[in-house]
CSV table of C-alpha atoms in Angstrom, one decimal:
chain,number,residue,atom,x,y,z
A,180,UNK,CA,-40.2,78.4,-13.8
A,181,UNK,CA,-43.3,76.2,-14.1
A,182,UNK,CA,-45.4,75.5,-11.1
A,183,UNK,CA,-44.5,72.2,-9.6
A,184,UNK,CA,-47.9,70.3,-9.3
A,185,UNK,CA,-47.9,66.9,-7.5
A,186,UNK,CA,-51.0,64.8,-7.8
A,187,UNK,CA,-51.2,61.9,-5.4
A,188,UNK,CA,-53.5,59.0,-6.7
A,189,UNK,CA,-54.0,56.9,-9.8
A,190,UNK,CA,-57.8,56.9,-10.1
A,191,UNK,CA,-60.3,58.8,-12.1
A,192,UNK,CA,-60.0,62.1,-10.2
A,193,UNK,CA,-56.2,62.1,-10.4
A,194,UNK,CA,-56.1,61.5,-14.1
A,195,UNK,CA,-58.9,63.9,-14.9
A,196,UNK,CA,-56.9,66.6,-13.1
A,197,UNK,CA,-53.7,65.7,-15.0
A,198,UNK,CA,-55.6,65.9,-18.3
A,199,UNK,CA,-57.2,69.3,-17.4
A,200,UNK,CA,-54.0,70.8,-16.2
A,201,UNK,CA,-52.3,69.9,-19.5
A,202,UNK,CA,-55.1,71.5,-21.5
A,203,UNK,CA,-55.5,74.6,-19.3
A,204,UNK,CA,-52.1,75.4,-18.2
A,205,UNK,CA,-49.7,73.7,-20.7
A,206,UNK,CA,-46.0,74.3,-19.9
A,207,UNK,CA,-46.9,76.7,-17.1
A,208,UNK,CA,-47.0,73.6,-14.9
A,209,UNK,CA,-44.9,70.6,-14.4
A,210,UNK,CA,-47.0,67.9,-13.2
A,211,UNK,CA,-46.0,64.6,-11.4
A,212,UNK,CA,-48.5,61.9,-10.7
A,213,UNK,CA,-47.6,59.8,-7.6
A,214,UNK,CA,-49.4,56.5,-7.8
A,215,UNK,CA,-48.5,52.8,-7.3
A,216,UNK,CA,-50.6,51.6,-10.1
A,217,UNK,CA,-49.4,51.1,-13.6
A,218,UNK,CA,-52.9,51.1,-15.1
A,219,UNK,CA,-56.1,52.9,-14.6
A,220,UNK,CA,-58.8,50.2,-14.1
A,221,UNK,CA,-62.3,51.2,-15.3
A,222,UNK,CA,-63.8,49.8,-12.2
A,223,UNK,CA,-67.6,50.7,-12.7
A,224,UNK,CA,-67.8,48.0,-15.4
A,225,UNK,CA,-66.5,45.2,-13.1
A,226,UNK,CA,-70.3,44.5,-12.1
A,227,UNK,CA,-70.6,42.8,-15.5
A,228,UNK,CA,-67.7,40.3,-14.8
A,229,UNK,CA,-69.6,37.9,-12.4
A,230,UNK,CA,-72.2,37.4,-15.2
A,231,UNK,CA,-69.6,37.0,-18.1
A,232,UNK,CA,-71.3,40.1,-19.6
A,233,UNK,CA,-68.1,42.2,-19.8
A,234,UNK,CA,-65.1,43.4,-17.8
A,235,UNK,CA,-63.3,46.4,-16.6
A,236,UNK,CA,-61.0,48.0,-19.2
A,237,UNK,CA,-57.5,48.9,-18.2
A,238,UNK,CA,-55.5,51.9,-19.6
A,239,UNK,CA,-51.8,52.3,-19.1
A,240,UNK,CA,-50.8,55.4,-17.1
A,241,UNK,CA,-47.6,55.7,-19.0
A,242,UNK,CA,-49.5,56.4,-22.2
A,243,UNK,CA,-51.5,59.0,-20.4
A,244,UNK,CA,-48.4,60.5,-19.1
A,245,UNK,CA,-46.9,60.7,-22.6
A,246,UNK,CA,-50.1,62.3,-24.0
A,247,UNK,CA,-50.7,64.8,-21.1
A,248,UNK,CA,-47.1,65.6,-20.4
A,249,UNK,CA,-46.8,64.5,-16.8
A,250,UNK,CA,-44.3,62.2,-15.0
A,251,UNK,CA,-45.5,59.0,-13.5
A,252,UNK,CA,-43.7,58.4,-10.2
A,253,UNK,CA,-44.4,54.9,-8.8
A,254,UNK,CA,-45.2,55.1,-5.1
A,255,UNK,CA,-47.9,55.7,-2.5
A,256,UNK,CA,-48.5,58.7,-0.3
A,257,UNK,CA,-47.9,58.2,3.3
A,258,UNK,CA,-47.9,61.7,4.9
A,259,UNK,CA,-47.8,65.3,4.0
A,260,UNK,CA,-45.3,67.9,5.5
A,261,UNK,CA,-47.3,71.0,4.6
A,262,UNK,CA,-44.8,73.4,6.1
A,263,UNK,CA,-42.0,72.1,4.0
A,264,UNK,CA,-44.3,71.7,0.9
A,265,UNK,CA,-43.3,68.0,0.5
A,266,UNK,CA,-44.9,64.6,0.8
A,267,UNK,CA,-43.4,61.4,2.2
A,268,UNK,CA,-44.1,58.0,0.4
A,269,UNK,CA,-44.5,54.7,2.2
A,270,UNK,CA,-41.0,54.0,1.0
A,271,UNK,CA,-39.7,57.1,2.8
A,272,UNK,CA,-39.0,59.2,-0.3
A,273,UNK,CA,-39.6,62.9,0.0
A,274,UNK,CA,-41.2,64.7,-3.0
A,275,UNK,CA,-41.5,68.5,-3.0
A,276,UNK,CA,-44.4,70.4,-4.5
A,277,UNK,CA,-45.5,73.9,-5.1
A,278,UNK,CA,-49.1,72.8,-5.2
A,279,UNK,CA,-50.4,69.4,-4.1
A,280,UNK,CA,-53.6,67.7,-5.3
A,281,UNK,CA,-54.6,64.7,-3.2
A,282,UNK,CA,-56.9,62.1,-5.1
A,283,UNK,CA,-55.7,58.9,-3.3
A,284,UNK,CA,-59.2,57.7,-2.3
A,285,UNK,CA,-60.6,56.3,0.9
A,286,UNK,CA,-60.2,53.1,2.8
A,287,UNK,CA,-62.8,50.4,2.1
A,288,UNK,CA,-64.0,48.6,5.1
A,289,UNK,CA,-66.0,45.4,5.1
A,290,UNK,CA,-69.3,46.4,7.0
A,291,UNK,CA,-70.7,42.9,7.8
A,292,UNK,CA,-68.9,39.7,8.8
A,293,UNK,CA,-69.7,36.7,6.6
A,294,UNK,CA,-70.9,38.9,3.8
A,295,UNK,CA,-69.5,39.0,0.2
A,296,UNK,CA,-68.3,42.6,-0.1
A,297,UNK,CA,-68.0,43.7,-3.7
A,298,UNK,CA,-65.2,46.2,-4.4
A,299,UNK,CA,-64.9,45.4,-8.1
A,300,UNK,CA,-61.5,43.6,-7.5
A,301,UNK,CA,-60.7,40.4,-9.4
A,302,UNK,CA,-61.2,38.4,-6.2
A,303,UNK,CA,-64.6,39.9,-5.6
A,304,UNK,CA,-65.6,39.3,-9.2
A,305,UNK,CA,-64.8,35.7,-8.8
A,306,UNK,CA,-66.7,35.4,-5.5
A,307,UNK,CA,-69.8,37.0,-7.1
A,308,UNK,CA,-69.4,34.6,-10.1
A,309,UNK,CA,-69.5,31.8,-7.6
A,310,UNK,CA,-72.8,33.0,-6.2
A,311,UNK,CA,-74.2,33.3,-9.7
A,312,UNK,CA,-73.2,29.7,-10.4
A,313,UNK,CA,-74.8,28.6,-7.2
A,314,UNK,CA,-78.1,30.3,-8.3
A,315,UNK,CA,-78.0,28.7,-11.7
A,316,UNK,CA,-77.4,25.2,-10.2
A,317,UNK,CA,-80.2,25.7,-7.6
A,318,UNK,CA,-78.0,25.6,-4.5
A,319,UNK,CA,-79.0,29.1,-3.3
A,320,UNK,CA,-82.7,30.1,-2.9
A,321,UNK,CA,-82.5,33.5,-0.9
A,322,UNK,CA,-80.0,36.4,-1.2
A,323,UNK,CA,-80.0,39.8,0.5
A,324,UNK,CA,-78.3,42.8,-1.1
A,325,UNK,CA,-77.5,45.2,1.7
A,326,UNK,CA,-76.3,48.8,1.4
A,327,UNK,CA,-74.3,49.6,4.5
A,328,UNK,CA,-74.7,52.7,6.6
A,329,UNK,CA,-72.2,55.5,6.2
A,330,UNK,CA,-70.2,56.6,3.2
A,331,UNK,CA,-70.6,54.5,0.1
A,332,UNK,CA,-71.9,54.5,-3.5
A,333,UNK,CA,-74.9,52.3,-3.7
A,334,UNK,CA,-75.7,52.2,-7.5
A,335,UNK,CA,-73.4,49.0,-8.2
A,336,UNK,CA,-75.4,47.0,-5.7
A,337,UNK,CA,-78.6,47.8,-7.5
A,338,UNK,CA,-77.0,46.6,-10.8
A,339,UNK,CA,-75.8,43.4,-9.2
A,340,UNK,CA,-79.2,42.6,-7.8
A,341,UNK,CA,-81.1,43.3,-11.0
A,342,UNK,CA,-78.7,41.3,-13.1
A,343,UNK,CA,-78.9,38.4,-10.8
A,344,UNK,CA,-82.7,38.5,-11.0
A,345,UNK,CA,-82.3,38.6,-14.7
A,346,UNK,CA,-80.1,35.5,-14.7
A,347,UNK,CA,-82.4,33.6,-12.3
A,348,UNK,CA,-85.3,34.2,-14.6
A,349,UNK,CA,-83.3,33.1,-17.6
A,350,UNK,CA,-82.3,29.9,-15.8
A,351,UNK,CA,-85.8,29.2,-14.4
A,352,UNK,CA,-84.2,29.2,-10.9
A,353,UNK,CA,-86.2,29.7,-7.9
A,354,UNK,CA,-84.7,32.6,-6.1
A,355,UNK,CA,-86.0,35.1,-3.5
A,356,UNK,CA,-84.1,38.5,-3.6
A,357,UNK,CA,-84.2,41.2,-0.9
A,358,UNK,CA,-82.7,44.7,-1.2
A,359,UNK,CA,-82.1,46.4,2.1
A,360,UNK,CA,-80.9,50.1,2.1
A,361,UNK,CA,-80.9,53.0,4.6
A,362,UNK,CA,-81.8,55.3,1.7
A,363,UNK,CA,-85.3,56.7,2.2
A,364,UNK,CA,-86.1,55.6,-1.3
A,365,UNK,CA,-83.9,53.7,-4.0
A,366,UNK,CA,-81.1,56.1,-5.2
A,367,UNK,CA,-83.0,59.0,-3.6
A,368,UNK,CA,-79.9,61.2,-4.2
A,369,UNK,CA,-81.1,61.4,-7.9
A,370,UNK,CA,-84.5,62.7,-7.1
A,371,UNK,CA,-88.1,61.4,-7.1
A,372,UNK,CA,-88.3,60.6,-10.9
A,373,UNK,CA,-85.2,58.3,-10.7
A,374,UNK,CA,-86.4,56.7,-7.5
A,375,UNK,CA,-89.8,55.9,-9.0
A,376,UNK,CA,-88.2,54.4,-12.1
A,377,UNK,CA,-85.8,52.2,-10.0
A,378,UNK,CA,-88.6,51.2,-7.6
A,379,UNK,CA,-90.5,50.0,-10.6
A,380,UNK,CA,-87.6,48.0,-12.0
A,381,UNK,CA,-87.0,46.3,-8.7
A,382,UNK,CA,-90.7,45.4,-8.4
A,383,UNK,CA,-90.7,44.1,-12.0
A,384,UNK,CA,-87.7,41.9,-11.2
A,385,UNK,CA,-89.4,40.5,-8.1
A,386,UNK,CA,-86.9,42.0,-5.7
A,387,UNK,CA,-88.3,42.8,-2.2
A,388,UNK,CA,-87.2,46.3,-1.3
A,389,UNK,CA,-86.6,47.3,2.3
A,390,UNK,CA,-86.0,51.0,2.2
A,391,UNK,CA,-85.1,53.4,5.0
A,392,UNK,CA,-83.8,50.3,6.8
A,393,UNK,CA,-80.5,49.6,8.4
A,394,UNK,CA,-79.4,45.9,8.6
A,395,UNK,CA,-77.4,44.2,11.4
A,396,UNK,CA,-75.8,40.7,10.9
A,397,UNK,CA,-76.7,38.7,14.0
A,398,UNK,CA,-75.2,35.5,12.8
A,399,UNK,CA,-74.1,34.0,9.5
A,400,UNK,CA,-77.2,34.0,7.3
A,401,UNK,CA,-79.4,35.8,9.8
A,402,UNK,CA,-80.1,39.6,9.5
A,403,UNK,CA,-82.0,42.0,11.7
A,404,UNK,CA,-84.0,44.6,9.8
A,405,UNK,CA,-84.5,48.2,11.1
A,406,UNK,CA,-85.6,49.3,14.5
A,407,UNK,CA,-88.2,46.8,14.8
A,408,UNK,CA,-85.6,44.0,14.5
A,409,UNK,CA,-87.6,41.9,12.0
A,410,UNK,CA,-85.5,38.8,11.2
A,411,UNK,CA,-84.5,37.7,7.6
A,412,UNK,CA,-82.7,34.4,7.0
A,413,UNK,CA,-80.6,34.2,3.8
A,414,UNK,CA,-78.3,31.8,2.1
A,415,UNK,CA,-76.0,34.7,0.9
A,416,UNK,CA,-75.5,38.3,1.8
A,417,UNK,CA,-74.0,40.8,-0.7
A,418,UNK,CA,-72.9,44.2,0.3
A,419,UNK,CA,-70.6,47.1,-0.6
A,420,UNK,CA,-67.6,48.5,1.4
A,421,UNK,CA,-68.1,51.3,3.7
A,422,UNK,CA,-65.7,54.1,3.0
A,423,UNK,CA,-63.5,55.4,5.7
A,424,UNK,CA,-61.3,58.5,5.5
A,425,UNK,CA,-57.6,57.9,5.4
A,426,UNK,CA,-56.7,60.3,8.2
A,427,UNK,CA,-53.6,61.5,6.3
A,428,UNK,CA,-50.8,62.4,8.8
A,429,UNK,CA,-49.9,66.0,8.5
A,430,UNK,CA,-53.3,67.2,7.3
A,431,UNK,CA,-56.5,68.3,9.2
A,432,UNK,CA,-59.4,66.0,8.7
A,433,UNK,CA,-63.0,65.7,9.9
A,434,UNK,CA,-64.0,63.1,12.5
A,435,UNK,CA,-64.4,60.4,9.9
A,436,UNK,CA,-61.0,61.0,8.5
A,437,UNK,CA,-61.8,62.8,5.3
A,438,UNK,CA,-60.4,66.1,4.0
A,439,UNK,CA,-62.7,69.0,4.0
A,440,UNK,CA,-62.7,71.1,0.8
A,441,UNK,CA,-64.3,74.3,-0.5
A,442,UNK,CA,-65.8,74.8,-3.9
A,443,UNK,CA,-62.5,75.1,-5.6
A,444,UNK,CA,-61.4,71.7,-3.9
A,445,UNK,CA,-59.0,73.6,-1.7
A,446,UNK,CA,-58.3,71.7,1.6
A,447,UNK,CA,-59.4,73.8,4.5
A,448,UNK,CA,-56.7,74.8,7.1
A,449,UNK,CA,-53.6,74.4,4.9
A,450,UNK,CA,-52.1,76.3,2.0
A,451,UNK,CA,-51.5,75.1,-1.6
A,452,UNK,CA,-53.2,71.7,-1.1
A,453,UNK,CA,-56.3,70.6,-3.0
A,454,UNK,CA,-58.3,67.3,-2.8
A,455,UNK,CA,-60.8,65.5,-5.0
A,456,UNK,CA,-62.7,62.3,-4.9
A,457,UNK,CA,-63.4,59.8,-2.1
A,458,UNK,CA,-60.6,61.2,0.2
A,459,UNK,CA,-62.7,64.4,0.7
A,460,UNK,CA,-65.6,64.9,3.1
A,461,UNK,CA,-68.1,65.6,0.2
A,462,UNK,CA,-70.9,63.1,1.0
A,463,UNK,CA,-71.3,61.8,-2.6
A,464,UNK,CA,-68.6,59.1,-3.3
A,465,UNK,CA,-68.8,58.8,-7.2
A,466,UNK,CA,-66.4,58.9,-10.0
A,467,UNK,CA,-68.2,61.7,-11.9
A,468,UNK,CA,-68.4,63.9,-8.9
A,469,UNK,CA,-64.7,63.2,-8.2
A,470,UNK,CA,-63.9,64.4,-11.7
A,471,UNK,CA,-66.0,67.6,-11.2
A,472,UNK,CA,-63.9,68.3,-8.1
A,473,UNK,CA,-60.7,67.6,-10.0
A,474,UNK,CA,-61.7,70.0,-12.8
A,475,UNK,CA,-62.4,72.7,-10.2
A,476,UNK,CA,-59.0,72.2,-8.6
A,477,UNK,CA,-57.1,72.1,-12.0
A,478,UNK,CA,-58.8,75.4,-13.1
A,479,UNK,CA,-57.8,77.1,-9.9
A,480,UNK,CA,-54.3,75.7,-10.1
A,481,UNK,CA,-54.0,76.8,-13.7
A,482,UNK,CA,-55.1,80.3,-12.9
A,483,UNK,CA,-52.5,80.5,-10.1
A,484,UNK,CA,-49.8,79.4,-12.7
A,485,UNK,CA,-50.7,82.3,-15.0
A,486,UNK,CA,-53.2,80.8,-17.3
A,487,UNK,CA,-56.1,82.9,-18.6
A,488,UNK,CA,-58.8,80.7,-17.3
A,489,UNK,CA,-61.8,81.3,-15.0
A,490,UNK,CA,-61.7,79.2,-12.0
A,491,UNK,CA,-65.4,78.5,-11.1
A,492,UNK,CA,-66.3,76.4,-8.0
A,493,UNK,CA,-67.6,73.0,-8.8
A,494,UNK,CA,-71.4,72.5,-9.0
A,495,UNK,CA,-72.8,69.0,-8.3
A,496,UNK,CA,-74.3,67.5,-11.4
A,497,UNK,CA,-74.9,63.9,-10.7
A,498,UNK,CA,-74.8,61.5,-13.7
A,499,UNK,CA,-75.3,57.8,-13.3
A,500,UNK,CA,-75.8,54.9,-15.6
A,501,UNK,CA,-77.8,52.0,-14.3
A,502,UNK,CA,-76.6,49.0,-16.3
A,503,UNK,CA,-77.7,45.4,-16.7
A,504,UNK,CA,-77.2,42.7,-19.4
A,505,UNK,CA,-80.4,43.9,-21.2
A,506,UNK,CA,-80.8,47.5,-20.8
A,507,UNK,CA,-79.2,50.9,-19.5
A,508,UNK,CA,-81.0,53.7,-17.8
A,509,UNK,CA,-79.4,57.2,-17.7
A,510,UNK,CA,-80.0,59.4,-14.6
A,511,UNK,CA,-79.0,62.9,-14.2
A,512,UNK,CA,-79.7,65.4,-11.4
A,513,UNK,CA,-78.4,68.9,-11.1
A,514,UNK,CA,-78.1,70.1,-7.5
A,515,UNK,CA,-79.3,73.5,-8.7
A,516,UNK,CA,-82.7,72.0,-9.6
A,517,UNK,CA,-85.5,71.1,-7.4
A,518,UNK,CA,-84.7,68.0,-5.2
A,519,UNK,CA,-87.3,65.9,-6.9
A,520,UNK,CA,-86.3,66.9,-10.4
A,521,UNK,CA,-84.2,64.5,-12.5
A,522,UNK,CA,-83.7,63.4,-16.0
A,523,UNK,CA,-84.3,59.6,-16.6
A,524,UNK,CA,-84.0,57.9,-19.9
A,525,UNK,CA,-83.3,54.8,-21.7
A,526,UNK,CA,-81.1,56.7,-24.1
A,527,UNK,CA,-77.9,58.5,-23.6
A,528,UNK,CA,-78.2,61.8,-21.8
A,529,UNK,CA,-74.5,62.6,-22.2
A,530,UNK,CA,-71.8,61.7,-24.7
A,531,UNK,CA,-69.6,59.7,-24.6
A,532,UNK,CA,-72.1,57.6,-22.7
A,533,UNK,CA,-69.7,56.5,-20.1
A,534,UNK,CA,-70.1,55.4,-16.5
A,535,UNK,CA,-67.4,58.0,-15.2
A,536,UNK,CA,-68.7,61.2,-16.7
A,537,UNK,CA,-65.5,63.3,-16.6
A,538,UNK,CA,-65.3,66.1,-19.0
A,539,UNK,CA,-61.6,65.4,-19.8
A,540,UNK,CA,-61.4,61.7,-19.1
A,541,UNK,CA,-64.5,60.5,-20.9
A,542,UNK,CA,-63.4,61.8,-24.3
A,543,UNK,CA,-59.8,60.9,-23.7
A,544,UNK,CA,-60.6,57.2,-23.0
A,545,UNK,CA,-63.0,57.1,-25.8
A,546,UNK,CA,-60.1,58.0,-28.1
A,547,UNK,CA,-57.9,55.2,-26.5
A,548,UNK,CA,-60.7,52.7,-27.0
A,549,UNK,CA,-61.2,53.7,-30.7
A,550,UNK,CA,-57.5,53.5,-31.2
A,551,UNK,CA,-57.5,49.9,-29.8
A,552,UNK,CA,-60.5,48.9,-31.7
A,553,UNK,CA,-62.6,48.5,-28.6
A,554,UNK,CA,-66.2,49.5,-28.1
A,555,UNK,CA,-67.6,51.1,-24.9
A,556,UNK,CA,-67.5,47.7,-23.1
A,557,UNK,CA,-71.2,47.8,-22.5
A,558,UNK,CA,-73.4,44.7,-23.0
A,559,UNK,CA,-76.1,46.7,-24.6
A,560,UNK,CA,-76.3,49.2,-27.5
A,561,UNK,CA,-76.5,52.8,-26.3
A,562,UNK,CA,-77.5,55.6,-28.7
A,563,UNK,CA,-79.2,59.1,-28.6
A,564,UNK,CA,-82.6,57.6,-29.3
A,565,UNK,CA,-85.3,59.1,-31.6
A,566,UNK,CA,-84.5,62.6,-30.3
A,567,UNK,CA,-81.3,62.8,-32.0
A,568,UNK,CA,-78.8,65.0,-30.2
A,569,UNK,CA,-81.5,67.1,-28.6
A,570,UNK,CA,-80.8,67.2,-24.8
A,571,UNK,CA,-77.5,65.4,-25.1
A,572,UNK,CA,-74.7,66.9,-22.9
A,573,UNK,CA,-71.3,66.6,-24.7
A,574,UNK,CA,-68.7,65.7,-22.2
A,575,UNK,CA,-65.8,64.5,-24.3
A,576,UNK,CA,-63.0,67.0,-25.0
A,577,UNK,CA,-60.7,65.5,-27.8
């Protein structure tokens, strides 16, 4: 009998795991994907929509189910009965499992009242587009982009700020931009080389940086900066959601509600349950890292199902593409390297040159794009540069 694997979630980590299980374990597993979505939305590209420079591509999950031989069950995880090896959906349905992989994400929380919180949803895209129009027409003169404290992924906010600076310059609009972040330096998680590059880009764009600074909203349009409480008055405030753990009933979680995992993505304190992505207590909330966790989980599950694979714990290799309408910067940092060491380039450092650098997902989605006659969806041309394929990390498995 094949191992009954249930994956809860319909995002990148869930689909990375489904693809990996199909490749590694084949018919040794029978995989079911529990997700309310009918499509995978490539949300990192949603930052382009407010500027009419691109949009988030969608991919039908049913097509993926056919290709990767899994069953798509429409529903949403409500709680887990670990003793019975079953989950309960919000509709009250009970689904059994031999092995459960939870990749259902975190809860986005609006961190500041009166701010425009960008989640990448269509509604948020329209709200940001309205701000862009206000800048173009001269109604807005000062905007603050504020990274909230707590769990979040700050890179999209840098992209929005840089693209708005570009648009204001193109329209000869008078605009003062501030970027406030509790990070010690911009995108410090990528290392000193990446931080220096980004700080230079912000300065070149005329964006005032307030690093190592937490903001408090005192009133609509009034922000207090850091421990000194310096005041900043703005016309608009743009931020990102703070991510809160889902506190899944039936499972142990940390004080913030996230699931604690080991290097193989196994949830601590319960048997036969794995987790990947934003639902975990891992501090980096990013699609590529979520895929690395999903790969580690899939390999361990495949090994348990009898496949001849080596299940290695995931190692954190952070890959990020900083994108505007005019250019792309590729950032890569391996946790095994020195903290300050990073690769930064204006050419691709991995291929396909995707925002979500999943070893299974990147190549698979590239194939669907080619089949549909779509390009990568980027507003700029990305290639390997004058170095050819030297130093290019090949991700796609096709």
